[in-house]
mmCIF file of C-alpha atoms and ligand atoms in Angstrom:
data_model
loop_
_atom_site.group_PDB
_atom_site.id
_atom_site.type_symbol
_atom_site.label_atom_id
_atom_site.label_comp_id
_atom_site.label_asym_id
_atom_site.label_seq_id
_atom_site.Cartn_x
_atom_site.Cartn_y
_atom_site.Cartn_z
ATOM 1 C CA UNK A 1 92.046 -63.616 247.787
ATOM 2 C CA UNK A 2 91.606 -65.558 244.473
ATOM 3 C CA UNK A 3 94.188 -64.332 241.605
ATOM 4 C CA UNK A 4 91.769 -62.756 239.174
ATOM 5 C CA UNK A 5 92.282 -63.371 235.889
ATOM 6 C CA UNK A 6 89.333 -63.685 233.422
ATOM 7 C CA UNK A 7 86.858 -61.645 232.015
ATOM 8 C CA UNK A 8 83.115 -61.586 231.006
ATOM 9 C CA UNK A 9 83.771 -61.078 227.340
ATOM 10 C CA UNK A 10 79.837 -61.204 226.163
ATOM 11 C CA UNK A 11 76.941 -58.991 228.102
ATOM 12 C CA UNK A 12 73.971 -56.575 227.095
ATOM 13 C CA UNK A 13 72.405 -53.840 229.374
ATOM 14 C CA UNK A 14 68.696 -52.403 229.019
ATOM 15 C CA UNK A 15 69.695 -50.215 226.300
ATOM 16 C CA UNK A 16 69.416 -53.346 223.861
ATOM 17 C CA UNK A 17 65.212 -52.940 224.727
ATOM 18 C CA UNK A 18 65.012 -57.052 225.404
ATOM 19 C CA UNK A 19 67.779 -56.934 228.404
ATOM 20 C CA UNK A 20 67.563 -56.093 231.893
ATOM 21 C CA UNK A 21 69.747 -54.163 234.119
ATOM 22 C CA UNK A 22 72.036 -51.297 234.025
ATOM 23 C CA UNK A 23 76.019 -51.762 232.671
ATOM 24 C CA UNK A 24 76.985 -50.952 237.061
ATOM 25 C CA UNK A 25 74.103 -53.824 237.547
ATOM 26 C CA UNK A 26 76.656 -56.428 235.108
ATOM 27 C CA UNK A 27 79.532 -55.061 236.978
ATOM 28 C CA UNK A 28 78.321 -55.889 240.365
ATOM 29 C CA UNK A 29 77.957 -59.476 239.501
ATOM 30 C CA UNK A 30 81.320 -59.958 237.425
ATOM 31 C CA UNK A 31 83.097 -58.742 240.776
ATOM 32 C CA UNK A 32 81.347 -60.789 243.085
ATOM 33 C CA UNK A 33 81.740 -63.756 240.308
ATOM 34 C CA UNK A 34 85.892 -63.215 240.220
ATOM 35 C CA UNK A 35 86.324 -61.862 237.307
ATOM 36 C CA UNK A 36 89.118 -59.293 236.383
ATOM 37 C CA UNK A 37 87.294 -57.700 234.009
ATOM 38 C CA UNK A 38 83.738 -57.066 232.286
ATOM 39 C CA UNK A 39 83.012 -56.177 228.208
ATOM 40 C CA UNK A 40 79.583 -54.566 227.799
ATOM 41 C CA UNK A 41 78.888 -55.514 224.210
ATOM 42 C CA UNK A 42 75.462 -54.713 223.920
ATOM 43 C CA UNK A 43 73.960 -55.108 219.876
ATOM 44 C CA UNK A 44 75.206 -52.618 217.329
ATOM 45 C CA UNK A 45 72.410 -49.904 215.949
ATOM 46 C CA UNK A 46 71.456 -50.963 212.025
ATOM 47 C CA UNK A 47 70.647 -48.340 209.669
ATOM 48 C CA UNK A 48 67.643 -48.935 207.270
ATOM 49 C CA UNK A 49 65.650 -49.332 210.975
ATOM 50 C CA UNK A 50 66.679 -53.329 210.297
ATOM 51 C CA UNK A 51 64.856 -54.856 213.963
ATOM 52 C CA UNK A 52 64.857 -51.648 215.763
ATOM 53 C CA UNK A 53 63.230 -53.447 218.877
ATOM 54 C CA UNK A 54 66.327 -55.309 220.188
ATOM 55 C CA UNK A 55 69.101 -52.795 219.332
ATOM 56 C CA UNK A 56 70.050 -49.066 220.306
ATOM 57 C CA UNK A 57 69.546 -46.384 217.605
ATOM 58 C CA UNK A 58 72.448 -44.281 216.234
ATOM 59 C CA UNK A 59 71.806 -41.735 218.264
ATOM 60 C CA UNK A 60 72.192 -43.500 221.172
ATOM 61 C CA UNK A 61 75.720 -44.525 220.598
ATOM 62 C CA UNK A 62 77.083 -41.961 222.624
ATOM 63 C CA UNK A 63 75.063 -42.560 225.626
ATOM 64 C CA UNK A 64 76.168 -45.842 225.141
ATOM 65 C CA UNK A 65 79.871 -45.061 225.508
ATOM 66 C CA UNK A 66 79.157 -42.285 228.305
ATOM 67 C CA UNK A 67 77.450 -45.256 229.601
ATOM 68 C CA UNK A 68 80.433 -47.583 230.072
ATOM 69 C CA UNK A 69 82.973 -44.744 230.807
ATOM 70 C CA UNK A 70 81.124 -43.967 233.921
ATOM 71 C CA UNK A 71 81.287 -47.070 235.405
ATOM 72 C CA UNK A 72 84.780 -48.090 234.375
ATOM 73 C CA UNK A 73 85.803 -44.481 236.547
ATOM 74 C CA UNK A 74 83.530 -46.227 239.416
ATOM 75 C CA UNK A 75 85.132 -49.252 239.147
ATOM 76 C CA UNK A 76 88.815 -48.236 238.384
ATOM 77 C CA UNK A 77 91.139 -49.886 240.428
ATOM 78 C CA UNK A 78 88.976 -52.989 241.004
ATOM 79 C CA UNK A 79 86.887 -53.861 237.664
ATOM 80 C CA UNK A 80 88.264 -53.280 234.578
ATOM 81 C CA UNK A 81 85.441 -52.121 232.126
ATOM 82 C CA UNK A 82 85.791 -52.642 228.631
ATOM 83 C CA UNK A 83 83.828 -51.336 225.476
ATOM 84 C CA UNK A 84 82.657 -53.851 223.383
ATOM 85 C CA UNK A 85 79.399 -54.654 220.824
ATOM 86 C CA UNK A 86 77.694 -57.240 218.898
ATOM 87 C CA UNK A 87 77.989 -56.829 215.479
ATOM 88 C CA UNK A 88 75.085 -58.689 213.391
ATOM 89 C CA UNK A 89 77.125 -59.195 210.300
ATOM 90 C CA UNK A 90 75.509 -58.348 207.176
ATOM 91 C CA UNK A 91 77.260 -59.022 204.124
ATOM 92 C CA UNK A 92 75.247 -56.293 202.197
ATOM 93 C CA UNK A 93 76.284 -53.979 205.423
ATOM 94 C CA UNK A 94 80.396 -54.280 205.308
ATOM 95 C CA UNK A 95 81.075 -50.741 204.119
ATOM 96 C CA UNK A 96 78.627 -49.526 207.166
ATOM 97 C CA UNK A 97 80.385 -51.868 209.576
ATOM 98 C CA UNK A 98 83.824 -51.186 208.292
ATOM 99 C CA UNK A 99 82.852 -47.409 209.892
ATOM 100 C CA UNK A 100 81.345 -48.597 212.499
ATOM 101 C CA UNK A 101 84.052 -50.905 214.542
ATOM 102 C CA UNK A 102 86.005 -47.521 214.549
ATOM 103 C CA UNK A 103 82.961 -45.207 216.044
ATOM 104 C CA UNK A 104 84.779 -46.064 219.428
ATOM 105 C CA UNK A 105 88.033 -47.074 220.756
ATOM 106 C CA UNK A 106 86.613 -50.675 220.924
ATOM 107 C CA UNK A 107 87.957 -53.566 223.305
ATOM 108 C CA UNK A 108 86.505 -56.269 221.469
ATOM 109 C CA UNK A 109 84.189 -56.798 218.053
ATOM 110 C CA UNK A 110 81.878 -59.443 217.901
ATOM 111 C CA UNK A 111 80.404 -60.937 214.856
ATOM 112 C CA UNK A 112 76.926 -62.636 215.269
ATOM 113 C CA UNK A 113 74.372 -64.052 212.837
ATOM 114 C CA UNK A 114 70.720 -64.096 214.368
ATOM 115 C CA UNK A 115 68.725 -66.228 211.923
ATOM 116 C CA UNK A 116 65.601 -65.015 213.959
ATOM 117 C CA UNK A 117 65.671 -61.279 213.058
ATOM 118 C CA UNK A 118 63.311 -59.860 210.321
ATOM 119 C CA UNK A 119 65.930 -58.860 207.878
ATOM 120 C CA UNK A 120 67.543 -62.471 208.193
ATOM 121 C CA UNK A 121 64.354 -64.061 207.611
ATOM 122 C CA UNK A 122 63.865 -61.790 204.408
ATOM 123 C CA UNK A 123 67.133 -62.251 202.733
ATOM 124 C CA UNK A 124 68.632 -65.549 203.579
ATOM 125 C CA UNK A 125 65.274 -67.655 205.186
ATOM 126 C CA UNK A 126 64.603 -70.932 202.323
ATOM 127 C CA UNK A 127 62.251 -73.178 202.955
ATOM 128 C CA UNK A 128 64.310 -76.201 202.340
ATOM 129 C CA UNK A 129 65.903 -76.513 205.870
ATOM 130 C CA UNK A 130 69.295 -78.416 204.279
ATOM 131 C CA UNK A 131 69.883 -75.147 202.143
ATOM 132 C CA UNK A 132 69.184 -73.069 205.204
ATOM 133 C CA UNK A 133 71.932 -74.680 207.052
ATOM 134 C CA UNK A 134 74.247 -74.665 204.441
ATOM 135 C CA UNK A 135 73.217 -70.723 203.942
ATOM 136 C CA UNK A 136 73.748 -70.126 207.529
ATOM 137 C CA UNK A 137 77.369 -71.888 207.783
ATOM 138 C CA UNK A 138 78.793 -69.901 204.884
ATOM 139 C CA UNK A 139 77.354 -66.668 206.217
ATOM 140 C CA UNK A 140 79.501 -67.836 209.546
ATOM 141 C CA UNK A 141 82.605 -68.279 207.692
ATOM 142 C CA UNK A 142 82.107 -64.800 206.092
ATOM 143 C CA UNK A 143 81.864 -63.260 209.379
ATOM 144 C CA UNK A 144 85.551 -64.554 210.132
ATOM 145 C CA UNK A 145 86.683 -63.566 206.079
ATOM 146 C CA UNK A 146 85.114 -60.051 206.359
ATOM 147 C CA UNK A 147 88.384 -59.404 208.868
ATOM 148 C CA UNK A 148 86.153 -56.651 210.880
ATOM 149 C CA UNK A 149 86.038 -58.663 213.891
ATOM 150 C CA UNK A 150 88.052 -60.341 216.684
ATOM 151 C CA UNK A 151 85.633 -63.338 217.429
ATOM 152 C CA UNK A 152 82.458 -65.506 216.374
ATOM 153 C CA UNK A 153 79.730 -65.285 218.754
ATOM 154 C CA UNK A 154 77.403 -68.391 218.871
ATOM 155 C CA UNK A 155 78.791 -70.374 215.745
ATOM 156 C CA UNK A 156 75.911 -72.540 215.619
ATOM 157 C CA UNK A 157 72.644 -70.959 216.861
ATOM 158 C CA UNK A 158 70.858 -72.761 213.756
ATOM 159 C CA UNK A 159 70.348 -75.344 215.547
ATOM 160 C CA UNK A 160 67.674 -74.176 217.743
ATOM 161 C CA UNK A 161 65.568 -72.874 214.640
ATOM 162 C CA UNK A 162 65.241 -76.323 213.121
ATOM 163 C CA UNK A 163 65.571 -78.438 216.443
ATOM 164 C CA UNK A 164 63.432 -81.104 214.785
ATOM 165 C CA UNK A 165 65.950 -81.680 211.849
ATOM 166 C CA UNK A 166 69.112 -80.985 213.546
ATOM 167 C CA UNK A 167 70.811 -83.645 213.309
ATOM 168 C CA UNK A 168 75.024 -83.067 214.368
ATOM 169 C CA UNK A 169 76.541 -85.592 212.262
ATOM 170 C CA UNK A 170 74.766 -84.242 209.092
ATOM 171 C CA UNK A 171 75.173 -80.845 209.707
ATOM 172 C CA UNK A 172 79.213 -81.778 209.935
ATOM 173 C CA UNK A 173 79.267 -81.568 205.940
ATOM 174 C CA UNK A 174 78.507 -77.585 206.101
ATOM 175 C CA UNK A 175 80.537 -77.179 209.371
ATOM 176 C CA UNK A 176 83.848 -78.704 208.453
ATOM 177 C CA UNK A 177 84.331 -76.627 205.748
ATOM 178 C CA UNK A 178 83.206 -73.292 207.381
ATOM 179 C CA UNK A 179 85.818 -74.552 210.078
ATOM 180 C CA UNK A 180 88.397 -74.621 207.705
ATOM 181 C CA UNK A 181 87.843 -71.403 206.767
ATOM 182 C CA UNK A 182 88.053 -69.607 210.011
ATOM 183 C CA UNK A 183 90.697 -71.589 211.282
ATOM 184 C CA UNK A 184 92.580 -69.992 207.929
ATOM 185 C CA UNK A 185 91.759 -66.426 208.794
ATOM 186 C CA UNK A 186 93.137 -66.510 212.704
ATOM 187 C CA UNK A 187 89.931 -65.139 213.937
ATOM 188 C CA UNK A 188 88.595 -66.851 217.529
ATOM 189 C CA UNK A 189 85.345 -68.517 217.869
ATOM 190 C CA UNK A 190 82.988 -68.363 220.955
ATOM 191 C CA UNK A 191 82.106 -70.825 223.348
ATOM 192 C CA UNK A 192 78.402 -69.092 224.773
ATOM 193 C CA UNK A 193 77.082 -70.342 227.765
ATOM 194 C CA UNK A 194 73.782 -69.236 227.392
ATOM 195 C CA UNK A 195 72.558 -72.256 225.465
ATOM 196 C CA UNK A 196 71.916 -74.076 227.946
ATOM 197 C CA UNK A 197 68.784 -72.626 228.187
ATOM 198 C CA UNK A 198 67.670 -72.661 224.494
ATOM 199 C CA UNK A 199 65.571 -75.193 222.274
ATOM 200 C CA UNK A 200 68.522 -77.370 221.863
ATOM 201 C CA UNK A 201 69.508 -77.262 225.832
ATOM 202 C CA UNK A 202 73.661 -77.404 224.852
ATOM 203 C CA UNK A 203 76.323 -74.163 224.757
ATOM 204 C CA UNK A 204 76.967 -73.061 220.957
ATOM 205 C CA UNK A 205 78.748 -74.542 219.877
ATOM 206 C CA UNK A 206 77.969 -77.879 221.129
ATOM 207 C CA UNK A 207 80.843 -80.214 222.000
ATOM 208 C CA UNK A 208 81.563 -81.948 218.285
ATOM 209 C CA UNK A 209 81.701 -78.693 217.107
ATOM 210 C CA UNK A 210 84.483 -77.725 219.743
ATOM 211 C CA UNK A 211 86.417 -80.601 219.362
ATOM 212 C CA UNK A 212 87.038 -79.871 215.783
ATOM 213 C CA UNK A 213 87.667 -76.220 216.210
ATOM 214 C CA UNK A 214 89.895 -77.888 218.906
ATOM 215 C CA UNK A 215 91.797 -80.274 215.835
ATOM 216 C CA UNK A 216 92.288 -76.843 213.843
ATOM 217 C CA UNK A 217 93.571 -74.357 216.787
ATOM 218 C CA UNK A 218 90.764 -72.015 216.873
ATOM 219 C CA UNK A 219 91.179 -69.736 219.660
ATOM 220 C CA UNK A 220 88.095 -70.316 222.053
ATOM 221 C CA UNK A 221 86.435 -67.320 224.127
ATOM 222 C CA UNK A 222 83.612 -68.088 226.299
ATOM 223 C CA UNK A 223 80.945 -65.909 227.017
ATOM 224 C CA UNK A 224 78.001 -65.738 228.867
ATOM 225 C CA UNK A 225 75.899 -63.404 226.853
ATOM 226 C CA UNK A 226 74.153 -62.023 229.810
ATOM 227 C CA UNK A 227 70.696 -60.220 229.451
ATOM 228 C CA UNK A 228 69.934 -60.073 233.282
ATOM 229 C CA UNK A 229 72.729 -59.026 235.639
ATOM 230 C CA UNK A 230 72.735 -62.969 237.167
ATOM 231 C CA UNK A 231 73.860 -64.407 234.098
ATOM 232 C CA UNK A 232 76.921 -63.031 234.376
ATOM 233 C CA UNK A 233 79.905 -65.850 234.783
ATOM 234 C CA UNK A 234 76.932 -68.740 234.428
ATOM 235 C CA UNK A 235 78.084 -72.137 233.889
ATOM 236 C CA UNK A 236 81.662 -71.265 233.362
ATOM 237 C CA UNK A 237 83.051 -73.815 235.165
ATOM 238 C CA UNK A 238 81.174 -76.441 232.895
ATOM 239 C CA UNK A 239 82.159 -74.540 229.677
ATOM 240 C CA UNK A 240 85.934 -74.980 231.628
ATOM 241 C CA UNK A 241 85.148 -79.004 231.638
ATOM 242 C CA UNK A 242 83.978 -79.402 227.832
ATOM 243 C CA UNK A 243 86.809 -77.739 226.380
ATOM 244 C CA UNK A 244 89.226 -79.356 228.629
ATOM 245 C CA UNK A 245 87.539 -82.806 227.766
ATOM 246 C CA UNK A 246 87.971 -81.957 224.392
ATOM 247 C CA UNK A 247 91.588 -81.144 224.390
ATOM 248 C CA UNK A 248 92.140 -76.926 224.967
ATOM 249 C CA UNK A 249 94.159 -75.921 227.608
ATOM 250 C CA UNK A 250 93.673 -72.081 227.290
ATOM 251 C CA UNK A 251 90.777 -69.625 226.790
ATOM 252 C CA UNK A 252 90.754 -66.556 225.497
ATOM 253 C CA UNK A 253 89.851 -62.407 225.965
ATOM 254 C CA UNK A 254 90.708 -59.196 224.008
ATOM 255 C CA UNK A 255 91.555 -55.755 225.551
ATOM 256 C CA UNK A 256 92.295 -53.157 222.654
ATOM 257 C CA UNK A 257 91.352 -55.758 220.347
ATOM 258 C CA UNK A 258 94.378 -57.833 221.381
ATOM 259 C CA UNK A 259 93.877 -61.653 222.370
ATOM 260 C CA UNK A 260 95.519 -62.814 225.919
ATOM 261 C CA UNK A 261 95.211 -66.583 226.663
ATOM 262 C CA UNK A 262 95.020 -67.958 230.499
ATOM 263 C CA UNK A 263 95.483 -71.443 231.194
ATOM 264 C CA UNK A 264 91.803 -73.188 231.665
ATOM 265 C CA UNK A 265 93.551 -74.340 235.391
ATOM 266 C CA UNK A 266 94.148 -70.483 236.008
ATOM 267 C CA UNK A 267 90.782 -69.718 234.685
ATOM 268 C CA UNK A 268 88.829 -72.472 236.548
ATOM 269 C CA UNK A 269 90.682 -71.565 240.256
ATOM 270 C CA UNK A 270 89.700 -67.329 239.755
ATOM 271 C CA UNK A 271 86.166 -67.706 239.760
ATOM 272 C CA UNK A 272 83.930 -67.378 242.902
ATOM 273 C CA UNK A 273 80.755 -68.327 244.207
ATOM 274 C CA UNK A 274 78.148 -66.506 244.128
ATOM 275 C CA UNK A 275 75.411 -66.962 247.101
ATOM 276 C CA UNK A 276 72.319 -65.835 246.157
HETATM 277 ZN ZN1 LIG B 301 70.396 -60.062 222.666
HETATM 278 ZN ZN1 LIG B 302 73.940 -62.829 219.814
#
């Protein structure tokens, strides 16, 4: 019996319209993958009907928490279920999301920037790809300053909508100081798995990224940012490697919005194989 002691802190369910699979579906797979836990954080509703076709509406927010609460009473006593959500972070929007990361008990509030939704591509989208990056980086760092949320989700998913001009060692000048400024405000950044299988075929962040949020003590959480059930705990163990090789020892979760560290050797001996 393996000592189970991480959780799956990043995961969507069909009620975000462009995932599969049903929160008991997610569930299934974090047990079988070792996990202690599971956080459903599926994308928050917008008002305004900002990209209605990959989020939940208002009204559904309650089936969304009926949702979860039925499967953390299936689960109880060998899955802990946690509530969580993706919060695209608006600046325009921080009275509305203010309210909203107190619409539910939450586990854990994540702060994203998706520079391919329509309202991103409206208000912040230049044509001059240097200014994009350097638009996109600040908006980061505001995610952190706004204080709403525990954790960064994706810190650098940019890249992979300018893959021809990404280039790391330029892109340093807007990341360094957005760095700085997280690392001031306490909040923890995200290591997501799930780039692997993106234009730019790396996790966000990518491994100079990490090392320098590694130089300034930024509390790292991975996720895997599921959208089918399988994805659940993928490529942990080589999200475990790069941010050993880089110098953390510890990873990160948050229950009650609270962050608990466990040791990456902890972390790396809990998780199971999954045979498919
Ligand atoms: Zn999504
Ligand atoms: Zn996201």
């Amino acid at each position: 019996m393996n000592d189970r002691v991480l959780y799956e802190t990043h995961s969507h369910t069909e009620l975000c319209k462009h995932a599969q699979g049903s929160v008991k579906d997610y569930a299934m797979r974090a047990e079988e993958r070792g996990f202690k836990g599971h956080t459903v954080t599926c994308h928050n509703p917008l008002p305004w009907g900002w990209s209605p076709q990959v989020r939940m509406f208002e009204e559904q927010f309650q089936e969304y928490l009926d949702m979860i609460h039925e499967v953390r009473e299936a689960f109880a006593g060998h899955l802990d279920i946690l509530t969580g959500m993706e919060f695209d972070y608006v600046p325009e929007l921080e009275d509305y999301l203010l309210q909203q990361v107190t619409w539910a008990d939450f586990d854990y509030c994540l702060g994203s920037i998706h520079p391919q939704t329509d309202y991103y591509l409206e208000k912040y989208k230049v044509d001059d790809e240097v200014e994009n990056r350097r638009i996109y980086f600040d908006l980061i760092a505001k995610i952190a300053e706004s204080d709403l949320f525990d954790c960064v989700s994706h810190p650098d998913l940019i890249k992979n909508f300018m893959p021809d001009v990404w280039d790391i060692d330029q892109a340093m000048t807007d990341i360094i100081p957005m760095l700085d400024r997280v690392a001031a405000t306490g909040c923890a950044m995200e290591l997501n798995t799930s780039g692997i299988h993106k234009k730019i075929a790396e996790m966000n962040p990518g491994s100079e990224i990490l090392r320098e949020m590694q130089n300034r003590d930024i509390p790292v959480v991975i996720g895997s940012d599921a959208h089918i059930p399988n994805r659940v705990g993928a490529q942990w163990e080589e999200a475990l490697d790069m941010l050993e090789s880089v110098g953390y020892t510890e990873i990160n979760y948050f229950i009650q919005r609270q962050r608990t560290a466990v040791a990456i050797s902890d972390a790396r001996n809990s998780l199971l194989t999954v045979h498919v």
